[in-house]
Backbone as ProteinMPNN parsed JSONL, in Angstrom:
{"seq_chain_A": "MSTTRSLKTDKKQLLTDTALTLFYRQGIHAVGINEVLKVSGIAKKTLYSYFSSKDDLILAALAARDEVFMAWLEQQLAPATNDQEVITCLFRGLSDWFHDRVPALNPFRGCFFINTSAEFSEENTAIAEYCREHKRKVRALIQQHLHAPDEVLLDTICLLKEGAIVSAFVGKDLDAAEKCEGVLLALIKKSVTRF", "coords_chain_A": {"N_chain_A": [[-12.942, -16.172, -78.225], [-12.227, -18.734, -77.215], [-9.566, -18.661, -77.853], [-8.637, -16.739, -76.286], [-8.806, -18.097, -73.777], [-7.397, -20.307, -74.14], [-4.75, -18.963, -74.296], [-4.521, -18.01, -71.655], [-4.549, -20.454, -70.268], [-2.24, -21.507, -71.255], [-0.319, -19.634, -70.247], [-0.689, -19.999, -67.424], [0.058, -22.843, -67.407], [2.865, -22.536, -68.21], [3.756, -20.98, -66.102], [3.517, -22.893, -63.946], [4.99, -25.049, -64.843], [7.502, -23.895, -65.107], [7.984, -23.076, -62.334], [7.882, -25.671, -61.127], [10.236, -26.797, -62.382], [12.304, -25.194, -61.406], [11.852, -25.275, -58.48], [12.348, -27.944, -58.104], [14.855, -28.279, -59.112], [16.411, -26.385, -57.517], [15.414, -26.213, -54.904], [12.434, -25.321, -52.898], [12.358, -23.217, -51.047], [14.624, -21.733, -51.827], [13.94, -20.558, -54.136], [12.57, -17.702, -55.331], [9.559, -15.973, -55.891], [10.131, -13.87, -57.859], [12.306, -14.915, -59.364], [10.876, -17.12, -60.729], [9.033, -15.523, -62.328], [10.88, -14.174, -63.825], [12.303, -16.207, -65.219], [10.154, -17.551, -66.559], [9.097, -15.481, -68.062], [6.767, -13.972, -67.573], [4.429, -11.695, -66.504], [4.047, -10.23, -63.169], [1.604, -9.593, -62.286], [-0.011, -11.225, -63.953], [0.776, -13.523, -62.877], [-0.245, -13.585, -60.308], [-2.96, -13.478, -60.82], [-3.582, -16.067, -61.35], [-2.407, -17.528, -59.207], [-2.748, -17.129, -55.769], [-0.84, -16.962, -53.953], [2.54, -17.894, -53.018], [2.459, -20.412, -51.966], [0.284, -21.474, -53.271], [1.231, -21.688, -55.798], [3.173, -23.646, -55.321], [1.668, -25.777, -54.7], [0.451, -26.183, -57.151], [2.722, -26.883, -58.69], [3.3, -29.319, -57.395], [1.117, -30.825, -57.976], [1.456, -30.923, -60.752], [3.851, -32.367, -61.036], [2.948, -34.898, -59.696], [1.173, -35.809, -61.529], [2.607, -36.309, -63.746], [4.49, -38.167, -62.64], [2.9, -40.304, -61.781], [1.659, -41.227, -64.138], [3.972, -42.147, -65.57], [4.885, -44.061, -63.627], [2.672, -45.88, -63.862], [2.915, -46.638, -66.385], [5.303, -48.081, -66.219], [4.691, -50.216, -64.484], [2.584, -51.496, -65.878], [3.213, -53.81, -67.806], [3.775, -55.955, -66.058], [3.047, -59.302, -65.138], [3.099, -60.8, -62.904], [4.01, -60.899, -59.329], [6.69, -60.963, -58.99], [7.464, -59.654, -61.577], [6.458, -57.222, -61.237], [8.062, -56.133, -59.246], [10.477, -56.19, -60.486], [9.991, -54.457, -62.72], [9.271, -52.05, -61.501], [11.759, -51.44, -60.114], [13.561, -51.36, -62.036], [12.791, -49.45, -63.48], [13.018, -47.461, -61.79], [15.709, -47.309, -61.541], [16.481, -46.375, -64.154], [15.353, -43.789, -63.968], [17.105, -42.812, -61.866], [19.593, -42.818, -63.358], [19.164, -40.821, -65.271], [17.587, -41.701, -67.495], [14.951, -41.114, -68.006], [13.317, -39.061, -69.646], [10.824, -37.438, -68.934], [11.103, -37.242, -66.313], [13.424, -36.214, -65.689], [16.178, -33.792, -65.038], [17.664, -36.379, -62.575], [16.89, -35.494, -59.304], [16.365, -36.571, -56.799], [13.231, -37.302, -54.928], [10.728, -35.1, -55.422], [8.677, -34.847, -53.743], [9.611, -35.921, -51.288], [11.626, -34.069, -50.961], [10.27, -31.73, -50.92], [8.564, -32.129, -48.503], [10.734, -32.114, -46.65], [11.267, -29.409, -46.47], [9.214, -28.246, -45.615], [8.135, -28.1, -42.51], [5.877, -28.057, -40.971], [3.199, -30.005, -40.057], [0.596, -29.872, -40.692], [-0.048, -28.551, -43.011], [-1.306, -27.676, -46.322], [0.469, -28.106, -48.253], [2.281, -30.264, -47.103], [0.296, -32.258, -46.69], [-0.355, -32.695, -49.308], [2.016, -33.931, -50.277], [2.01, -36.154, -48.547], [-0.211, -37.441, -49.449], [0.515, -38.074, -52.148], [2.415, -40.048, -51.928], [0.688, -41.951, -50.719], [-0.88, -42.56, -52.951], [0.972, -43.618, -54.791], [1.727, -45.911, -53.473], [-0.866, -47.2, -53.575], [-1.112, -47.647, -56.267], [0.972, -49.4, -56.695], [0.125, -51.609, -55.103], [-2.273, -52.115, -56.51], [-1.256, -53.344, -58.781], [-0.048, -55.599, -57.815], [-0.392, -59.123, -57.589], [-1.02, -60.887, -55.523], [-2.805, -60.456, -52.573], [-0.749, -58.903, -50.161], [0.256, -57.637, -47.624], [2.551, -57.348, -46.112], [4.598, -57.799, -48.193], [3.93, -55.461, -49.81], [4.588, -53.462, -48.079], [7.222, -53.849, -47.772], [8.138, -53.561, -50.492], [7.426, -50.833, -50.788], [8.816, -49.488, -48.837], [11.566, -50.133, -49.556], [11.54, -49.041, -52.034], [11.458, -46.163, -51.329], [13.709, -45.881, -49.741], [15.629, -46.496, -51.803], [15.499, -44.341, -53.52], [16.246, -42.205, -51.891], [18.797, -43.223, -51.191], [20.069, -43.137, -53.661], [19.984, -40.35, -54.344], [20.723, -38.706, -51.989], [22.88, -40.383, -50.993], [24.271, -40.868, -53.329], [24.279, -43.25, -54.481], [23.782, -44.813, -57.218], [23.092, -47.347, -57.908], [21.171, -48.197, -56.245], [18.681, -49.058, -56.765], [18.814, -51.351, -58.154], [20.056, -53.048, -56.261], [17.978, -53.209, -54.441], [15.901, -54.436, -55.857], [17.372, -56.955, -56.149], [17.48, -57.812, -53.53], [14.599, -58.059, -52.855], [13.709, -59.961, -54.615], [15.092, -62.213, -53.951], [14.266, -62.525, -51.307], [11.489, -63.207, -51.968], [12.019, -65.666, -53.431], [13.008, -67.151, -51.474], [10.981, -67.283, -49.511], [9.171, -68.678, -51.082], [10.406, -71.178, -51.577], [10.44, -72.165, -49.061], [8.052, -73.341, -48.504]], "CA_chain_A": [[-13.093, -16.371, -76.869], [-11.545, -19.931, -76.737], [-8.152, -18.341, -78.009], [-8.103, -16.204, -74.977], [-8.886, -19.134, -72.689], [-6.068, -21.03, -74.535], [-3.561, -18.205, -73.878], [-4.399, -18.044, -70.17], [-4.185, -21.857, -69.832], [-0.826, -21.677, -71.614], [0.509, -19.054, -69.292], [-0.778, -20.761, -66.145], [0.932, -23.977, -67.361], [4.251, -22.081, -68.3], [4.257, -20.624, -64.653], [3.521, -24.081, -63.246], [6.255, -25.778, -65.324], [8.879, -23.124, -64.611], [8.061, -23.314, -60.832], [8.381, -27.149, -60.878], [11.662, -26.938, -62.723], [13.17, -24.356, -60.576], [11.799, -25.87, -57.245], [12.947, -29.322, -58.18], [16.37, -28.245, -59.293], [17.083, -25.602, -56.391], [14.576, -26.263, -53.66], [11.553, -24.361, -52.899], [12.741, -21.857, -50.247], [15.661, -20.926, -52.532], [13.505, -19.98, -55.337], [11.568, -16.717, -55.091], [8.635, -15.655, -57.163], [10.725, -13.038, -58.909], [12.92, -15.824, -60.269], [9.934, -17.76, -61.467], [8.611, -14.585, -63.295], [12.107, -13.852, -64.895], [12.585, -17.327, -66.074], [8.914, -17.797, -67.325], [8.848, -14.296, -68.806], [5.441, -13.691, -67.432], [4.259, -10.475, -65.519], [3.781, -10.538, -61.771], [0.118, -9.331, -62.207], [-0.57, -12.341, -64.395], [1.006, -14.821, -61.932], [-1.069, -13.401, -59.262], [-4.274, -13.794, -61.309], [-3.725, -17.549, -61.132], [-2.012, -17.969, -57.837], [-2.93, -16.094, -54.803], [0.471, -16.981, -53.048], [3.58, -18.944, -53.502], [1.992, -21.844, -51.594], [-0.629, -21.933, -54.319], [2.17, -22.068, -56.951], [3.909, -24.924, -54.935], [0.698, -26.945, -54.755], [0.359, -26.485, -58.521], [3.748, -27.564, -59.162], [3.227, -30.656, -56.748], [0.107, -31.429, -58.783], [1.977, -31.286, -62.069], [4.734, -33.645, -60.721], [2.171, -35.98, -59.326], [0.41, -36.253, -62.682], [3.818, -36.851, -64.66], [5.071, -39.317, -61.991], [1.898, -41.345, -61.638], [1.514, -41.752, -65.543], [5.209, -42.772, -65.639], [4.802, -45.228, -62.727], [1.55, -46.914, -64.421], [3.57, -47.294, -67.617], [6.359, -48.953, -65.643], [4.124, -51.465, -63.825], [1.481, -52.08, -66.696], [3.507, -54.895, -68.362], [3.91, -56.916, -65.223], [2.183, -60.271, -64.996], [3.237, -61.477, -61.566], [4.619, -60.041, -58.344], [8.113, -60.592, -59.265], [7.587, -58.733, -62.586], [5.948, -55.779, -60.518], [9.217, -55.626, -58.617], [11.504, -55.929, -61.554], [9.487, -53.216, -63.503], [9.438, -50.874, -60.537], [13.143, -51.018, -59.695], [14.394, -51.066, -63.092], [12.295, -47.982, -63.899], [13.776, -46.303, -60.884], [17.219, -47.137, -62.012], [16.498, -45.595, -65.426], [15.326, -42.392, -63.476], [18.367, -42.392, -61.308], [20.616, -42.575, -64.255], [18.684, -39.819, -66.094], [17.207, -42.095, -68.781], [13.581, -40.758, -68.096], [13.027, -37.663, -69.93], [9.824, -36.846, -68.363], [11.33, -37.06, -64.802], [14.94, -35.899, -65.507], [17.333, -34.563, -64.377], [17.125, -36.852, -61.259], [17.22, -34.669, -58.032], [15.678, -37.186, -55.8], [11.884, -37.374, -54.922], [10.211, -33.804, -55.216], [7.673, -34.943, -52.637], [10.472, -36.019, -50.049], [12.288, -32.807, -50.894], [9.28, -30.586, -50.5], [8.351, -32.244, -47.183], [11.722, -31.802, -45.911], [11.457, -28.1, -46.399], [7.884, -27.847, -44.841], [8.364, -28.926, -41.338], [4.522, -28.074, -40.281], [2.608, -31.249, -40.46], [-0.911, -29.739, -41.067], [-0.101, -27.687, -44.092], [-1.838, -28.253, -47.512], [1.632, -28.76, -48.935], [2.659, -31.44, -46.481], [-0.688, -33.062, -46.871], [-0.183, -33.202, -50.691], [3.127, -34.872, -50.315], [1.571, -37.573, -48.192], [-1.269, -38.091, -50.586], [1.082, -38.613, -53.42], [3.023, -41.315, -51.459], [-0.478, -42.971, -50.566], [-1.223, -42.87, -54.326], [1.96, -44.408, -55.346], [1.408, -47.226, -52.633], [-2.073, -47.85, -53.986], [-0.904, -48.124, -57.597], [1.808, -50.656, -56.624], [-0.751, -52.61, -54.728], [-3.249, -52.527, -57.503], [-0.53, -54.281, -59.695], [0.38, -56.805, -57.271], [-1.351, -60.038, -57.843], [-1.412, -61.503, -54.163], [-2.925, -59.406, -51.323], [0.174, -59.242, -49.25], [0.578, -56.222, -46.897], [4.107, -57.421, -45.904], [5.252, -57.551, -49.545], [3.695, -54.161, -50.29], [5.263, -52.588, -47.154], [8.639, -54.1, -48.278], [8.454, -52.82, -51.794], [7.336, -49.293, -50.728], [10.04, -49.006, -47.97], [12.895, -50.174, -50.234], [11.536, -48.005, -53.147], [11.814, -44.842, -50.719], [15.171, -45.979, -49.464], [16.464, -46.397, -52.983], [15.41, -42.919, -53.977], [17.077, -41.421, -50.929], [20.212, -43.614, -51.409], [20.497, -42.67, -55.094], [20.091, -38.917, -54.299], [21.694, -38.254, -50.883], [24.194, -41.057, -50.95], [24.844, -40.915, -54.776], [24.421, -44.691, -54.904], [22.871, -44.771, -58.374], [22.734, -48.675, -58.266], [20.386, -48.612, -55.116], [17.472, -49.613, -57.229], [19.2, -52.736, -58.493], [20.242, -53.645, -55.141], [16.629, -53.486, -53.73], [15.359, -55.637, -56.636], [17.797, -58.329, -55.838], [17.036, -58.254, -52.251], [13.221, -58.392, -53.016], [13.597, -61.157, -55.542], [15.793, -63.259, -53.192], [13.168, -62.767, -50.361], [10.395, -64.038, -52.511], [12.434, -66.832, -53.807], [13.293, -67.838, -50.288], [9.799, -67.611, -49.109], [8.502, -69.793, -51.958], [11.028, -72.4, -51.382], [10.219, -72.704, -47.744], [6.828, -74.052, -48.358]], "C_chain_A": [[-12.138, -17.636, -76.452], [-10.041, -19.658, -77.056], [-7.529, -17.641, -76.745], [-7.985, -17.147, -73.818], [-7.544, -19.912, -72.774], [-4.832, -20.398, -73.983], [-3.397, -18.21, -72.322], [-3.981, -19.353, -69.718], [-2.685, -21.969, -70.123], [0.103, -20.987, -70.614], [0.48, -19.513, -67.917], [0.158, -22.088, -66.235], [2.397, -23.603, -67.554], [4.737, -21.682, -66.655], [4.392, -21.909, -63.851], [4.701, -24.937, -63.67], [7.552, -25.272, -64.922], [9.103, -23.226, -63.164], [8.702, -24.598, -60.626], [9.854, -27.275, -61.269], [12.627, -26.389, -61.921], [13.027, -24.864, -59.19], [12.42, -27.083, -57.178], [14.465, -29.208, -58.184], [17.047, -27.52, -58.012], [16.489, -25.666, -55.099], [13.725, -25.122, -53.541], [11.893, -22.966, -52.234], [13.884, -21.1, -50.99], [15.238, -20.243, -53.715], [12.364, -18.99, -55.016], [10.691, -16.541, -56.364], [9.096, -14.83, -58.213], [11.499, -13.895, -59.985], [12.096, -16.564, -61.177], [9.389, -16.901, -62.721], [9.736, -14.331, -64.271], [12.297, -15.014, -65.853], [11.309, -17.608, -67.073], [8.603, -16.537, -68.351], [7.386, -13.688, -68.685], [5.331, -12.588, -66.251], [3.811, -11.018, -64.066], [2.224, -10.374, -61.729], [-0.557, -10.647, -62.757], [-0.407, -13.525, -63.466], [-0.09, -14.861, -60.961], [-2.666, -13.534, -59.534], [-4.617, -15.296, -61.239], [-3.458, -18.018, -59.891], [-1.974, -16.976, -56.747], [-1.676, -15.991, -53.949], [1.349, -18.025, -53.588], [3.325, -20.355, -53.088], [0.91, -22.344, -52.736], [0.193, -22.505, -55.526], [2.886, -23.523, -56.763], [2.944, -25.909, -55.268], [0.342, -27.258, -56.429], [1.461, -27.255, -59.181], [3.965, -29.109, -58.631], [2.274, -31.404, -57.542], [0.767, -31.881, -60.234], [3.03, -32.471, -62.018], [4.009, -34.843, -60.587], [1.555, -36.667, -60.631], [1.607, -36.951, -63.651], [4.245, -38.282, -64.017], [4.14, -40.547, -62.039], [1.757, -41.909, -63.08], [2.725, -42.524, -65.788], [5.134, -44.076, -64.899], [3.821, -46.286, -63.307], [2.145, -47.469, -65.52], [4.624, -48.23, -67.428], [5.828, -50.288, -65.358], [3.204, -52.209, -64.708], [2.039, -53.513, -67.243], [3.633, -56.27, -67.357], [2.773, -58.002, -65.124], [2.083, -61.173, -63.797], [3.936, -60.471, -60.595], [6.113, -59.987, -58.611], [8.409, -59.676, -60.406], [7.31, -57.228, -62.187], [7.306, -55.306, -59.967], [10.346, -55.24, -59.641], [11.159, -54.562, -62.404], [9.708, -52.027, -62.732], [10.802, -50.45, -60.425], [13.867, -50.76, -60.867], [13.867, -49.718, -63.618], [12.963, -46.923, -62.939], [15.166, -46.185, -61.156], [17.35, -46.373, -63.216], [16.324, -44.117, -64.947], [16.534, -41.939, -62.85], [19.467, -42.013, -62.287], [20.161, -41.536, -65.407], [18.28, -40.42, -67.487], [15.69, -41.974, -68.918], [13.318, -39.421, -68.467], [11.931, -36.953, -69.246], [10.051, -36.456, -66.835], [12.811, -36.423, -64.531], [15.117, -34.317, -65.375], [17.073, -35.113, -63.081], [17.748, -35.902, -60.09], [16.453, -35.213, -56.809], [14.17, -37.042, -55.861], [11.393, -35.93, -54.514], [9.291, -33.769, -54.021], [8.41, -35.003, -51.387], [10.999, -34.649, -49.907], [11.465, -31.711, -50.3], [9.06, -30.788, -48.995], [9.464, -31.985, -46.166], [11.908, -30.193, -45.733], [10.154, -27.479, -45.634], [7.802, -28.664, -43.731], [6.785, -28.956, -40.571], [3.774, -29.201, -40.987], [1.226, -30.997, -41.187], [-0.971, -28.702, -42.303], [-0.746, -28.437, -45.28], [-0.717, -28.841, -48.231], [2.021, -30.137, -48.285], [1.571, -32.55, -46.648], [-0.632, -33.711, -48.368], [0.759, -34.118, -50.881], [2.789, -36.286, -49.777], [0.595, -38.196, -48.963], [-0.641, -38.691, -51.697], [1.76, -40.011, -52.986], [1.771, -42.429, -51.246], [-0.905, -43.418, -52.052], [-0.331, -43.799, -54.939], [1.911, -45.812, -54.701], [0.341, -47.903, -53.175], [-1.947, -48.458, -55.386], [0.026, -49.396, -57.57], [0.935, -51.86, -56.141], [-1.822, -53.116, -55.666], [-2.525, -53.491, -58.682], [-0.064, -55.606, -59.118], [-0.747, -57.992, -57.377], [-1.909, -60.828, -56.645], [-1.718, -60.446, -53.193], [-1.975, -59.776, -50.333], [0.777, -57.963, -48.716], [2.223, -56.163, -46.654], [5.027, -57.023, -47.125], [5.163, -56.101, -49.914], [4.383, -53.256, -49.403], [6.719, -52.814, -47.567], [9.119, -53.358, -49.36], [8.476, -51.315, -51.504], [8.557, -48.764, -49.914], [11.278, -49.049, -48.719], [12.754, -49.147, -51.279], [12.044, -46.426, -52.649], [13.278, -44.894, -50.614], [16.088, -45.931, -50.675], [16.408, -44.985, -53.615], [16.337, -42.128, -53.169], [18.507, -41.782, -51.152], [20.897, -43.0, -52.625], [20.741, -41.111, -54.935], [21.036, -38.517, -53.269], [22.966, -39.052, -50.933], [24.815, -41.408, -52.264], [25.084, -42.353, -55.133], [23.32, -45.04, -55.97], [22.512, -46.284, -58.707], [21.872, -49.127, -57.092], [19.232, -49.443, -55.596], [17.64, -51.183, -57.583], [19.448, -53.51, -57.342], [18.846, -54.094, -54.462], [16.008, -54.5, -54.545], [15.994, -56.867, -56.312], [17.485, -58.744, -54.513], [15.493, -58.739, -52.218], [12.95, -59.723, -53.603], [14.116, -62.375, -54.719], [14.794, -63.522, -51.949], [11.961, -63.582, -50.878], [10.85, -65.402, -52.897], [12.437, -67.794, -52.602], [11.935, -68.211, -49.689], [8.972, -68.724, -49.821], [8.974, -71.186, -51.71], [10.904, -73.044, -49.962], [8.887, -73.443, -47.606], [6.622, -75.29, -49.361]], "O_chain_A": [[-11.385, -17.557, -75.482], [-9.235, -20.425, -76.53], [-6.406, -17.807, -76.269], [-7.117, -16.978, -72.961], [-6.776, -20.132, -71.837], [-3.992, -21.028, -73.342], [-2.302, -18.388, -71.787], [-3.118, -19.439, -68.844], [-1.941, -22.487, -69.291], [1.11, -21.541, -70.172], [1.502, -19.452, -67.234], [0.908, -22.391, -65.306], [3.209, -24.376, -67.045], [5.803, -22.008, -66.132], [5.359, -22.011, -63.095], [5.354, -25.51, -62.798], [8.493, -25.945, -64.504], [10.233, -23.435, -62.724], [9.803, -24.728, -60.092], [10.636, -27.834, -60.5], [13.693, -26.966, -61.705], [14.094, -24.934, -58.58], [13.072, -27.328, -56.163], [15.208, -29.862, -57.454], [18.079, -27.973, -57.516], [17.099, -25.147, -54.165], [14.089, -24.027, -53.971], [11.737, -21.864, -52.761], [14.055, -19.903, -50.757], [15.974, -19.448, -54.299], [11.322, -19.389, -54.496], [10.981, -16.852, -57.52], [8.633, -14.935, -59.349], [11.409, -13.699, -61.197], [12.472, -16.701, -62.341], [9.291, -17.363, -63.858], [9.495, -14.286, -65.478], [12.43, -14.861, -67.067], [11.496, -17.861, -68.263], [7.9, -16.698, -69.349], [6.897, -13.005, -69.584], [6.034, -12.617, -65.241], [3.287, -12.12, -63.907], [1.631, -11.183, -61.016], [-1.516, -11.141, -62.165], [-1.284, -14.372, -63.297], [-0.774, -15.863, -60.748], [-3.488, -13.671, -58.627], [-5.771, -15.698, -61.091], [-4.186, -18.887, -59.413], [-1.193, -16.028, -56.817], [-1.49, -14.98, -53.273], [1.017, -18.865, -54.424], [3.814, -21.328, -53.663], [0.774, -23.538, -53.003], [-0.087, -23.546, -56.121], [3.127, -24.334, -57.657], [3.239, -26.833, -56.026], [0.028, -28.37, -56.854], [1.26, -28.108, -60.046], [4.622, -29.951, -59.243], [2.534, -32.576, -57.815], [0.605, -32.995, -60.733], [3.039, -33.383, -62.845], [4.333, -35.818, -61.266], [1.462, -37.889, -60.751], [1.436, -38.037, -64.204], [4.336, -39.32, -64.674], [4.573, -41.667, -62.306], [1.743, -43.136, -63.171], [2.538, -43.65, -66.249], [5.309, -45.128, -65.513], [4.12, -47.479, -63.244], [2.003, -48.672, -65.738], [4.893, -49.086, -68.271], [6.312, -51.322, -65.818], [2.965, -53.393, -64.47], [1.24, -54.44, -67.105], [3.596, -57.419, -67.799], [1.609, -57.611, -65.033], [1.253, -62.07, -63.65], [4.371, -59.387, -60.985], [6.708, -58.925, -58.429], [9.413, -58.965, -60.367], [7.836, -56.248, -62.716], [7.672, -54.155, -60.208], [10.984, -54.188, -59.613], [12.026, -53.733, -62.681], [10.28, -51.054, -63.224], [11.101, -49.268, -60.597], [14.802, -49.962, -60.802], [14.649, -48.956, -64.185], [13.348, -45.799, -63.263], [15.774, -45.121, -61.034], [18.364, -45.684, -63.33], [17.048, -43.251, -65.439], [17.034, -40.857, -63.157], [20.182, -41.03, -62.09], [20.841, -41.474, -66.431], [18.551, -39.811, -68.522], [15.119, -42.61, -69.803], [13.087, -38.612, -67.569], [12.153, -35.774, -68.968], [9.401, -35.604, -66.228], [13.267, -36.182, -63.413], [14.136, -33.616, -65.625], [16.307, -34.476, -62.358], [18.948, -35.635, -60.02], [15.979, -34.475, -55.945], [13.765, -36.619, -56.944], [11.612, -35.55, -53.363], [9.158, -32.737, -53.363], [8.045, -34.31, -50.438], [10.858, -34.06, -48.835], [11.832, -30.946, -49.408], [9.29, -29.858, -48.222], [9.207, -31.683, -45.001], [12.681, -29.775, -44.871], [10.151, -26.352, -45.139], [7.446, -29.837, -43.847], [6.546, -29.787, -39.695], [3.714, -29.338, -42.209], [0.789, -31.726, -42.078], [-2.013, -28.073, -42.484], [-0.758, -29.668, -45.29], [-0.835, -29.934, -48.784], [2.057, -31.117, -49.029], [1.948, -33.718, -46.739], [-0.808, -34.905, -48.613], [0.513, -35.103, -51.577], [3.133, -37.337, -50.318], [0.576, -39.417, -49.12], [-1.111, -39.703, -52.217], [1.617, -41.003, -53.701], [1.903, -43.608, -51.576], [-1.242, -44.582, -52.267], [-0.789, -44.741, -55.587], [2.055, -46.805, -55.414], [0.435, -49.122, -53.314], [-2.496, -49.511, -55.708], [-0.163, -50.326, -58.355], [1.006, -52.958, -56.694], [-2.227, -54.279, -55.662], [-3.183, -54.265, -59.377], [0.257, -56.563, -59.822], [-1.935, -57.704, -57.238], [-3.022, -61.353, -56.672], [-0.887, -59.557, -53.007], [-2.166, -60.781, -49.648], [1.664, -57.34, -49.299], [2.965, -55.219, -46.924], [5.934, -56.191, -47.109], [6.173, -55.511, -50.297], [4.808, -52.22, -49.914], [7.402, -51.797, -47.687], [10.146, -52.678, -49.367], [9.399, -50.607, -51.907], [9.199, -47.772, -50.259], [12.067, -48.112, -48.601], [13.7, -48.386, -51.487], [12.769, -45.676, -53.302], [14.018, -44.136, -51.241], [17.193, -45.393, -50.6], [17.398, -44.587, -54.229], [17.173, -41.415, -53.724], [19.368, -40.913, -51.291], [22.012, -42.478, -52.626], [21.765, -40.661, -55.448], [22.107, -38.011, -53.603], [24.05, -38.469, -50.917], [25.783, -42.166, -52.318], [25.944, -42.677, -55.952], [22.199, -45.461, -55.682], [21.746, -46.525, -59.64], [21.789, -50.337, -56.882], [18.833, -50.409, -54.946], [16.801, -52.052, -57.348], [19.067, -54.681, -57.369], [18.683, -55.227, -54.01], [15.557, -55.479, -53.952], [15.284, -57.864, -56.178], [17.229, -59.927, -54.291], [15.199, -59.752, -51.584], [12.097, -60.492, -53.159], [13.559, -63.466, -54.84], [14.548, -64.685, -51.629], [11.515, -64.533, -50.237], [10.061, -66.323, -52.693], [12.003, -68.945, -52.638], [11.74, -69.384, -49.373], [8.24, -69.52, -49.232], [8.236, -72.169, -51.634], [11.202, -74.215, -49.725], [8.677, -74.123, -46.601], [5.593, -75.963, -49.308]]}, "name": "protein", "num_of_chains": 1, "seq": "MSTTRSLKTDKKQLLTDTALTLFYRQGIHAVGINEVLKVSGIAKKTLYSYFSSKDDLILAALAARDEVFMAWLEQQLAPATNDQEVITCLFRGLSDWFHDRVPALNPFRGCFFINTSAEFSEENTAIAEYCREHKRKVRALIQQHLHAPDEVLLDTICLLKEGAIVSAFVGKDLDAAEKCEGVLLALIKKSVTRF"}
């Protein structure tokens, strides 16, 4: 019985992983269910036993990416012992991602949640809400690692992080993270010397 359950879980995971890879690489609307089935080698009947619609499969792909991204981000931020180190750890981690040095997140194709949001213009869908929730979770994790409760600093970090991701993907500015790190550290230094 446990072997059967394991095989079912493996097939569901394979479908989710295949969909995530294809959606992230090509865009969600560009990938049909038949392509997911062809690449995964799994039958349509099996897919629909796990996912009632393409939207359900998209949500599973978002959840898989969220899990991997949040684990990676926690690993990046964990060594930081002060706010400057949080900034350095975050933006150097982003730079590694942009330069395809993070196997769990590669190849870099921008933010899956930003990309997905751009494809789903209706605000009240479960997919759009999942994307917003991911961004809230990222913000909360960064806030958790900051040592001083400073909403302005948190806003600045999060806005520059998003800008760096978009600049690296859309503008092909793979040094965007280093630029943001430099700007933030200079602002912190400037505000410290002012007092």
